[in-house]
XYZ file of C-alpha atoms in Angstrom:
170
model
C 29.793 -12.850 3.485
C 26.081 -11.045 3.336
C 25.688 -9.067 0.209
C 23.951 -5.805 0.749
C 20.531 -5.823 -0.139
C 19.527 -4.507 -3.528
C 17.476 -1.220 -3.046
C 14.353 0.138 -5.259
C 15.177 3.556 -5.364
C 15.356 6.207 -8.093
C 18.353 7.825 -7.731
C 21.115 5.463 -5.915
C 23.703 8.267 -5.393
C 21.154 9.781 -2.818
C 21.004 6.415 -0.897
C 22.476 6.820 2.609
C 23.684 3.646 4.754
C 21.978 5.813 7.761
C 18.748 5.424 6.249
C 18.322 3.748 2.872
C 14.804 2.485 3.682
C 14.324 6.498 2.965
C 15.495 6.129 -0.316
C 13.238 3.320 -0.864
C 10.345 5.427 0.625
C 10.812 8.192 -1.514
C 10.788 6.306 -4.834
C 7.456 4.450 -3.472
C 5.817 8.140 -2.835
C 7.313 9.474 -6.574
C 5.339 6.654 -8.348
C 2.315 6.984 -6.183
C 2.134 10.584 -6.529
C 2.417 10.154 -10.342
C -0.255 7.112 -10.275
C -2.648 9.147 -7.875
C -2.508 12.458 -10.184
C -3.261 10.329 -13.414
C -6.139 8.627 -11.364
C -7.725 11.667 -10.469
C -7.593 13.226 -13.806
C -8.861 9.970 -15.738
C -11.410 9.402 -12.951
C -12.837 13.122 -13.302
C -12.900 12.477 -17.045
C -14.639 9.251 -16.739
C -16.938 11.296 -14.748
C -17.496 14.055 -17.328
C -15.099 16.685 -16.759
C -12.054 15.967 -19.056
C -10.345 19.438 -18.821
C -9.268 19.581 -15.392
C -5.728 19.134 -14.355
C -4.853 16.924 -10.750
C -4.505 20.314 -9.105
C -7.833 21.384 -10.371
C -9.642 18.458 -9.123
C -7.975 18.706 -5.693
C -8.935 21.921 -5.485
C -12.604 21.425 -6.493
C -12.768 18.632 -3.892
C -11.215 20.818 -0.793
C -13.744 23.856 -1.851
C -16.709 21.141 -1.706
C -15.258 19.382 1.549
C -17.988 19.984 4.407
C -19.839 22.281 2.132
C -18.399 25.371 3.798
C -17.032 28.487 1.649
C -13.558 28.393 1.633
C -10.716 31.201 1.015
C -7.762 30.907 -0.790
C -5.444 30.780 2.065
C -7.683 27.829 3.321
C -7.425 25.636 0.384
C -3.508 26.283 0.276
C -3.428 25.247 3.503
C -5.130 22.412 3.474
C -3.551 21.177 0.387
C -0.182 21.919 1.496
C 0.714 23.781 -1.387
C 3.015 26.779 -1.298
C 2.230 28.696 -4.294
C -0.559 30.548 -3.847
C -0.939 31.599 -7.418
C -1.112 27.910 -8.821
C -4.218 26.891 -6.562
C -5.826 30.810 -7.602
C -5.538 29.730 -11.227
C -7.211 26.807 -10.482
C -10.002 28.441 -8.629
C -10.260 30.986 -11.829
C -10.333 27.926 -14.211
C -13.322 26.337 -11.913
C -15.106 29.266 -11.828
C -14.821 29.577 -15.699
C -16.319 25.965 -15.995
C -19.225 27.201 -13.464
C -18.247 24.345 -10.803
C -17.396 27.345 -7.943
C -18.547 30.480 -7.152
C -16.895 33.713 -5.368
C -18.201 35.908 -2.916
C -16.549 38.646 -1.359
C -16.724 39.475 2.049
C -14.705 42.462 3.165
C -11.479 42.428 1.174
C -11.306 38.488 0.709
C -12.795 36.254 -1.474
C -14.650 33.135 -0.345
C -15.208 30.195 -2.656
C -17.986 27.849 -2.671
C -19.158 25.134 -5.207
C -22.324 25.528 -7.193
C -24.684 22.791 -7.793
C -22.525 21.843 -10.947
C -19.710 21.519 -8.971
C -21.786 19.363 -6.461
C -22.489 17.282 -9.128
C -19.246 17.282 -10.319
C -17.936 15.612 -7.160
C -20.525 13.169 -6.884
C -20.146 12.111 -10.235
C -16.321 11.613 -9.378
C -17.232 9.945 -6.066
C -19.238 7.205 -8.040
C -16.574 6.864 -10.789
C -14.262 6.311 -7.852
C -16.382 3.686 -5.651
C -16.664 1.497 -9.164
C -13.571 1.601 -10.385
C -11.156 2.253 -6.864
C -13.170 1.267 -3.952
C -14.474 -2.224 -5.314
C -10.705 -3.152 -6.233
C -9.574 -2.199 -3.274
C -12.015 -4.321 -1.476
C -10.932 -7.693 -3.214
C -7.636 -6.898 -2.520
C -8.320 -8.031 1.114
C -6.401 -5.424 2.429
C -6.136 -4.642 6.187
C -8.113 -1.329 6.321
C -7.158 -0.300 9.345
C -3.142 -1.113 8.524
C -3.678 1.608 5.549
C -5.235 4.110 7.971
C -1.904 3.672 10.296
C -0.029 4.141 6.970
C -1.666 7.069 6.243
C -1.068 8.545 9.590
C 2.557 7.865 8.876
C 2.679 9.596 6.027
C 1.126 12.736 7.053
C 3.776 12.977 9.906
C 6.792 12.092 7.362
C 5.226 15.130 5.474
C 5.825 17.136 8.613
C 9.597 15.727 8.290
C 10.217 16.862 4.897
C 8.419 20.185 5.466
C 10.710 20.843 8.381
C 13.565 19.692 6.098
C 12.768 21.884 3.518
C 12.575 25.008 6.295
C 16.001 23.829 7.129
C 17.099 23.709 3.304
C 16.252 27.480 2.959
C 18.636 28.808 5.691
C 21.720 27.213 4.432
């Protein structure tokens, strides 16, 4: 008689026999999310900016992305953050730190990184290269497969988003 495989999950009571792998994926996502959050905060601290939360770091890099001005709605949409007040608070914190600046166009506020913000992002990149990218390269992972996994992760985020919408009408 074949024994059921032992699943590495965070909540065994949620495991479905229809898709047990989904619970394994979710546990991997949970620990990866928290590890990535710690990494961002510690990388930014090593870059010289110790007082930023993981959301602050994400918002800063999003505003800096492609050196284009962004609205609050743009940052929220890109980062898939539903609670706009959280991003708004991060933008205010980054503005107070001199890393982003706000301009008004009509009734809307637009944000861009300041020179100090660009410097912070560059310093983060240097720490990332030294501490993460070099280690990643020595692992000998198939970078193409990592890219394919990233695409699947984005697709699965759509599945979870749709499930969240469905849950709101139950």
